[in-house]
Amino acid sequence: MAKDVVLTLTGIDRHYGQGETVLSILKGADFTLRSGETVALVAPSGTGKSTLLHVAGLLEHPDGGEVTVGGVACQELGDEERTAIRRKSIGFVYQFHHLLPEFSALENVMMPQLIAGLSKPEAAERAKQLLDYMRVGHRADHRPAELSGGEQQRVAIARAVANAPLVLLADEPTGNLDPETASYVFSALEALVRQSGLSAMIATHNHDIARRMDRCVTLVDGKVVELEV
């Protein structure tokens, strides 16, 4: 695998159901993400965007093909090994923030770092830096219910990159926000990705956002296809 490639999907098949009711979502899908690259995944609902992201992020096992993250082939790995790679190398942002409601913004961003073995002071310091970068540092002590939708999503982005992953996967990260807030949140996400050198694949319906990425791909008949930006 090329030195600057951080994620590769090769011949990915994914289907659901049994017998005559099998629904094939991905059919030999191939995709490559290079270091520091941002890719927009633009496709209609129901074509497999979330499935592709879940397979790429080791949340789902493909029915065929191989996922390689940071040079490590993952198809034959056990659950513990896949979980370790996911914690270390992959960050996730969803349409809904999925923050833990009983913890503050700061504690939510600290959580993955503590799980990874960082000390509490180290985790708190990095969490503060990330929240400040996302311009929600002044809300660090607030719980999710006390934050606006845009603030919640910026905290979720900070949490996703807290362990400095190789790859950030985002599934409609601004889809639940009004257009003005969506643009603001994506600008913060884009700045963080560019500044840190992260590689990102972001599923979005927003073509204005897609045009700000390095590449744009879609799904056609279960395969990843390049689009002209």
CSV table of N, CA and C in Angstrom, one decimal, residues 11-109:
chain,number,residue,atom,x,y,z
A,11,GLY,N,-13.0,-4.1,-3.1
A,11,GLY,CA,-14.0,-5.1,-3.4
A,11,GLY,C,-15.0,-5.3,-2.3
A,12,ILE,N,-15.5,-4.3,-1.7
A,12,ILE,CA,-16.4,-4.4,-0.6
A,12,ILE,C,-17.8,-4.8,-1.0
A,13,ASP,N,-18.3,-5.9,-0.4
A,13,ASP,CA,-19.7,-6.3,-0.6
A,13,ASP,C,-20.4,-6.2,0.7
A,14,ARG,N,-21.6,-5.8,0.7
A,14,ARG,CA,-22.4,-5.7,1.9
A,14,ARG,C,-23.9,-5.9,1.6
A,15,HIS,N,-24.5,-6.9,2.2
A,15,HIS,CA,-25.9,-7.1,1.9
A,15,HIS,C,-26.6,-7.5,3.2
A,16,TYR,N,-28.0,-7.3,3.2
A,16,TYR,CA,-28.8,-7.6,4.3
A,16,TYR,C,-29.9,-8.5,3.9
A,17,GLY,N,-30.4,-9.3,4.9
A,17,GLY,CA,-31.5,-10.2,4.7
A,17,GLY,C,-31.0,-11.6,4.4
A,18,GLN,N,-32.0,-12.5,4.1
A,18,GLN,CA,-31.7,-13.9,3.8
A,18,GLN,C,-32.5,-14.4,2.6
A,19,GLY,N,-32.1,-15.4,2.0
A,19,GLY,CA,-32.8,-16.1,1.0
A,19,GLY,C,-33.2,-15.2,-0.2
A,20,GLU,N,-34.4,-15.1,-0.6
A,20,GLU,CA,-34.9,-14.3,-1.7
A,20,GLU,C,-35.0,-12.9,-1.4
A,21,THR,N,-34.9,-12.5,-0.1
A,21,THR,CA,-35.1,-11.1,0.3
A,21,THR,C,-33.8,-10.4,0.5
A,22,VAL,N,-32.7,-10.9,0.0
A,22,VAL,CA,-31.4,-10.3,0.2
A,22,VAL,C,-31.4,-8.9,-0.6
A,23,LEU,N,-30.9,-7.9,0.1
A,23,LEU,CA,-30.8,-6.6,-0.4
A,23,LEU,C,-29.3,-6.2,-0.5
A,24,SER,N,-28.7,-6.1,-1.7
A,24,SER,CA,-27.3,-5.8,-1.8
A,24,SER,C,-27.1,-4.3,-1.9
A,25,ILE,N,-26.3,-3.8,-0.9
A,25,ILE,CA,-26.1,-2.4,-0.8
A,25,ILE,C,-24.8,-2.0,-1.4
A,26,LEU,N,-23.7,-2.7,-1.1
A,26,LEU,CA,-22.4,-2.5,-1.7
A,26,LEU,C,-22.0,-3.7,-2.5
A,27,LYS,N,-21.5,-3.4,-3.8
A,27,LYS,CA,-21.2,-4.5,-4.7
A,27,LYS,C,-19.8,-4.3,-5.3
A,28,GLY,N,-18.8,-4.8,-4.6
A,28,GLY,CA,-17.4,-4.7,-5.1
A,28,GLY,C,-16.9,-3.2,-5.0
A,29,ALA,N,-17.3,-2.5,-4.0
A,29,ALA,CA,-16.9,-1.1,-3.9
A,29,ALA,C,-15.5,-0.9,-3.5
A,30,ASP,N,-14.8,0.0,-4.2
A,30,ASP,CA,-13.4,0.3,-4.0
A,30,ASP,C,-13.3,1.8,-3.7
A,31,PHE,N,-12.4,2.1,-2.7
A,31,PHE,CA,-12.2,3.5,-2.3
A,31,PHE,C,-10.8,3.6,-1.7
A,32,THR,N,-10.1,4.7,-1.9
A,32,THR,CA,-8.8,5.0,-1.3
A,32,THR,C,-8.8,6.5,-0.8
A,33,LEU,N,-8.4,6.6,0.4
A,33,LEU,CA,-8.3,7.9,1.1
A,33,LEU,C,-6.8,8.1,1.5
A,34,ARG,N,-6.2,9.3,1.0
A,34,ARG,CA,-4.8,9.6,1.2
A,34,ARG,C,-4.7,10.5,2.4
A,35,SER,N,-3.5,10.6,2.9
A,35,SER,CA,-3.2,11.4,4.1
A,35,SER,C,-3.4,12.9,3.8
A,36,GLY,N,-4.2,13.5,4.7
A,36,GLY,CA,-4.5,14.9,4.5
A,36,GLY,C,-5.6,15.3,3.5
A,37,GLU,N,-6.2,14.3,2.9
A,37,GLU,CA,-7.2,14.5,1.9
A,37,GLU,C,-8.6,14.5,2.5
A,38,THR,N,-9.5,15.4,1.9
A,38,THR,CA,-10.9,15.5,2.3
A,38,THR,C,-11.7,15.1,1.1
A,39,VAL,N,-12.7,14.1,1.3
A,39,VAL,CA,-13.5,13.6,0.3
A,39,VAL,C,-15.0,13.7,0.7
A,40,ALA,N,-15.8,14.3,-0.2
A,40,ALA,CA,-17.2,14.4,0.1
A,40,ALA,C,-17.9,13.1,-0.6
A,41,LEU,N,-18.8,12.5,0.2
A,41,LEU,CA,-19.6,11.4,-0.3
A,41,LEU,C,-21.0,11.9,-0.5
A,42,VAL,N,-21.4,12.1,-1.7
A,42,VAL,CA,-22.7,12.7,-2.0
A,42,VAL,C,-23.5,11.7,-2.8
A,43,ALA,N,-24.6,11.3,-2.2
A,43,ALA,CA,-25.5,10.3,-2.9
A,43,ALA,C,-26.9,10.4,-2.3
A,44,PRO,N,-27.9,10.0,-3.0
A,44,PRO,CA,-29.3,10.0,-2.5
A,44,PRO,C,-29.4,9.1,-1.3
A,45,SER,N,-30.4,9.4,-0.4
A,45,SER,CA,-30.7,8.5,0.7
A,45,SER,C,-31.0,7.1,0.2
A,46,GLY,N,-30.6,6.1,0.9
A,46,GLY,CA,-30.9,4.7,0.6
A,46,GLY,C,-29.9,4.1,-0.3
A,47,THR,N,-28.9,4.8,-0.7
A,47,THR,CA,-27.9,4.2,-1.7
A,47,THR,C,-26.7,3.6,-1.0
A,48,GLY,N,-26.6,3.7,0.4
A,48,GLY,CA,-25.6,3.0,1.1
A,48,GLY,C,-24.5,3.9,1.7
A,49,LYS,N,-24.7,5.2,1.8
A,49,LYS,CA,-23.7,6.1,2.3
A,49,LYS,C,-23.3,5.7,3.8
A,50,SER,N,-24.3,5.5,4.6
A,50,SER,CA,-24.0,5.2,6.0
A,50,SER,C,-23.4,3.8,6.1
A,51,THR,N,-23.8,2.9,5.3
A,51,THR,CA,-23.2,1.5,5.3
A,51,THR,C,-21.8,1.6,4.9
A,52,LEU,N,-21.4,2.4,3.9
A,52,LEU,CA,-20.0,2.5,3.5
A,52,LEU,C,-19.2,3.1,4.6
A,53,LEU,N,-19.7,4.1,5.3
A,53,LEU,CA,-19.0,4.7,6.4
A,53,LEU,C,-18.8,3.7,7.5
A,54,HIS,N,-19.9,3.0,7.8
A,54,HIS,CA,-19.8,2.0,8.9
A,54,HIS,C,-18.8,0.9,8.6
A,55,VAL,N,-18.7,0.4,7.4
A,55,VAL,CA,-17.7,-0.6,7.0
A,55,VAL,C,-16.3,0.0,7.0
A,56,ALA,N,-16.2,1.2,6.5
A,56,ALA,CA,-14.9,1.9,6.5
A,56,ALA,C,-14.4,2.1,8.0
A,57,GLY,N,-15.3,2.4,8.9
A,57,GLY,CA,-15.0,2.7,10.3
A,57,GLY,C,-14.9,1.4,11.1
A,58,LEU,N,-15.0,0.3,10.6
A,58,LEU,CA,-15.0,-1.0,11.3
A,58,LEU,C,-16.1,-1.2,12.2
A,59,LEU,N,-17.2,-0.5,12.0
A,59,LEU,CA,-18.4,-0.7,12.8
A,59,LEU,C,-19.3,-1.9,12.3
A,60,GLU,N,-19.1,-2.2,11.0
A,60,GLU,CA,-19.8,-3.3,10.4
A,60,GLU,C,-18.8,-4.2,9.6
A,61,HIS,N,-19.0,-5.5,9.6
A,61,HIS,CA,-18.1,-6.4,8.8
A,61,HIS,C,-18.7,-6.5,7.4
A,62,PRO,N,-17.9,-6.3,6.4
A,62,PRO,CA,-18.4,-6.5,5.0
A,62,PRO,C,-18.6,-8.0,4.8
A,63,ASP,N,-19.4,-8.3,3.8
A,63,ASP,CA,-19.6,-9.7,3.5
A,63,ASP,C,-18.6,-10.2,2.5
A,64,GLY,N,-17.8,-9.3,1.9
A,64,GLY,CA,-16.7,-9.6,1.1
A,64,GLY,C,-15.8,-8.4,0.9
A,65,GLY,N,-14.5,-8.7,0.6
A,65,GLY,CA,-13.6,-7.6,0.4
A,65,GLY,C,-12.8,-7.3,1.6
A,66,GLU,N,-12.0,-6.2,1.5
A,66,GLU,CA,-11.0,-5.9,2.6
A,66,GLU,C,-11.0,-4.4,2.9
A,67,VAL,N,-10.9,-4.1,4.2
A,67,VAL,CA,-10.7,-2.8,4.7
A,67,VAL,C,-9.3,-2.7,5.3
A,68,THR,N,-8.5,-1.7,4.8
A,68,THR,CA,-7.2,-1.5,5.4
A,68,THR,C,-7.1,-0.2,6.0
A,69,VAL,N,-6.7,-0.1,7.2
A,69,VAL,CA,-6.6,1.2,7.9
A,69,VAL,C,-5.2,1.4,8.4
A,70,GLY,N,-4.5,2.4,8.0
A,70,GLY,CA,-3.1,2.7,8.4
A,70,GLY,C,-2.2,1.5,8.1
A,71,GLY,N,-2.5,0.8,6.9
A,71,GLY,CA,-1.6,-0.3,6.5
A,71,GLY,C,-2.0,-1.6,7.1
A,72,VAL,N,-3.0,-1.7,8.0
A,72,VAL,CA,-3.4,-2.9,8.6
A,72,VAL,C,-4.7,-3.4,8.0
A,73,ALA,N,-4.6,-4.7,7.4
A,73,ALA,CA,-5.8,-5.3,6.9
A,73,ALA,C,-6.7,-5.8,8.0
A,74,CYS,N,-7.9,-5.5,8.0
A,74,CYS,CA,-8.8,-5.7,9.1
A,74,CYS,C,-9.8,-6.8,9.0
A,75,GLN,N,-10.0,-7.4,7.9
A,75,GLN,CA,-11.1,-8.4,7.7
A,75,GLN,C,-11.0,-9.6,8.6
A,76,GLU,N,-9.8,-10.1,8.8
A,76,GLU,CA,-9.6,-11.3,9.6
A,76,GLU,C,-9.3,-11.0,11.1
A,77,LEU,N,-9.4,-9.7,11.5
A,77,LEU,CA,-9.1,-9.4,12.9
A,77,LEU,C,-10.3,-9.7,13.7
A,78,GLY,N,-10.0,-10.0,15.0
A,78,GLY,CA,-11.1,-10.2,16.0
A,78,GLY,C,-11.7,-8.9,16.4
A,79,ASP,N,-12.8,-9.0,17.2
A,79,ASP,CA,-13.5,-7.8,17.6
A,79,ASP,C,-12.6,-6.8,18.5
A,80,GLU,N,-11.8,-7.4,19.4
A,80,GLU,CA,-10.9,-6.6,20.2
A,80,GLU,C,-9.9,-5.8,19.4
A,81,GLU,N,-9.3,-6.5,18.4
A,81,GLU,CA,-8.3,-5.9,17.6
A,81,GLU,C,-8.9,-4.8,16.7
A,82,ARG,N,-10.1,-5.0,16.2
A,82,ARG,CA,-10.8,-4.0,15.4
A,82,ARG,C,-11.2,-2.8,16.3
A,83,THR,N,-11.6,-3.1,17.5
A,83,THR,CA,-12.0,-2.0,18.4
A,83,THR,C,-10.8,-1.2,18.7
A,84,ALA,N,-9.6,-1.8,18.9
A,84,ALA,CA,-8.4,-1.1,19.2
A,84,ALA,C,-8.0,-0.1,18.1
A,85,ILE,N,-8.1,-0.6,16.8
A,85,ILE,CA,-7.8,0.2,15.7
A,85,ILE,C,-8.8,1.3,15.6
A,86,ARG,N,-10.1,1.1,15.8
A,86,ARG,CA,-11.1,2.1,15.7
A,86,ARG,C,-10.8,3.2,16.7
A,87,ARG,N,-10.5,2.8,18.0
A,87,ARG,CA,-10.2,3.8,19.0
A,87,ARG,C,-9.0,4.7,18.7
A,88,LYS,N,-8.0,4.1,18.1
A,88,LYS,CA,-6.7,4.8,17.9
A,88,LYS,C,-6.7,5.5,16.6
A,89,SER,N,-7.3,5.0,15.5
A,89,SER,CA,-7.1,5.5,14.2
A,89,SER,C,-8.3,6.2,13.5
A,90,ILE,N,-9.5,6.0,14.1
A,90,ILE,CA,-10.7,6.5,13.4
A,90,ILE,C,-11.6,7.4,14.4
A,91,GLY,N,-12.0,8.5,13.8
A,91,GLY,CA,-12.9,9.4,14.6
A,91,GLY,C,-14.2,9.4,13.8
A,92,PHE,N,-15.4,9.5,14.6
A,92,PHE,CA,-16.7,9.5,14.0
A,92,PHE,C,-17.5,10.8,14.4
A,93,VAL,N,-18.2,11.4,13.4
A,93,VAL,CA,-19.1,12.4,13.7
A,93,VAL,C,-20.4,12.0,13.0
A,94,TYR,N,-21.5,12.1,13.7
A,94,TYR,CA,-22.8,11.7,13.2
A,94,TYR,C,-23.7,12.9,13.0
A,95,GLN,N,-24.9,12.7,12.3
A,95,GLN,CA,-25.8,13.8,12.2
A,95,GLN,C,-26.3,14.3,13.5
A,96,PHE,N,-26.6,13.4,14.4
A,96,PHE,CA,-27.0,13.7,15.8
A,96,PHE,C,-25.7,13.5,16.7
A,97,HIS,N,-25.5,14.4,17.6
A,97,HIS,CA,-24.2,14.5,18.3
A,97,HIS,C,-23.9,13.3,19.1
A,98,HIS,N,-24.9,12.6,19.7
A,98,HIS,CA,-24.6,11.4,20.6
A,98,HIS,C,-23.7,11.8,21.8
A,99,LEU,N,-23.7,13.0,22.3
A,99,LEU,CA,-23.0,13.3,23.5
A,99,LEU,C,-23.6,12.7,24.7
A,100,LEU,N,-22.8,12.4,25.7
A,100,LEU,CA,-23.4,11.8,26.9
A,100,LEU,C,-24.0,12.8,27.7
A,101,PRO,N,-25.3,12.8,28.0
A,101,PRO,CA,-26.1,13.9,28.5
A,101,PRO,C,-25.7,14.2,30.0
A,102,GLU,N,-25.2,13.3,30.7
A,102,GLU,CA,-24.9,13.5,32.1
A,102,GLU,C,-23.5,14.1,32.4
A,103,PHE,N,-22.7,14.3,31.3
A,103,PHE,CA,-21.4,14.9,31.4
A,103,PHE,C,-21.3,16.2,30.7
A,104,SER,N,-20.4,17.0,31.2
A,104,SER,CA,-20.2,18.3,30.5
A,104,SER,C,-19.5,18.2,29.2
A,105,ALA,N,-19.5,19.3,28.4
A,105,ALA,CA,-18.8,19.3,27.2
A,105,ALA,C,-17.3,18.9,27.3
A,106,LEU,N,-16.7,19.4,28.3
A,106,LEU,CA,-15.3,19.0,28.6
A,106,LEU,C,-15.1,17.6,28.9
A,107,GLU,N,-16.0,17.0,29.7
A,107,GLU,CA,-15.9,15.6,30.1
A,107,GLU,C,-16.2,14.7,28.9
A,108,ASN,N,-17.1,15.1,28.0
A,108,ASN,CA,-17.4,14.4,26.8
A,108,ASN,C,-16.1,14.2,25.9
A,109,VAL,N,-15.4,15.3,25.8
A,109,VAL,CA,-14.2,15.3,25.0
A,109,VAL,C,-13.0,14.6,25.7
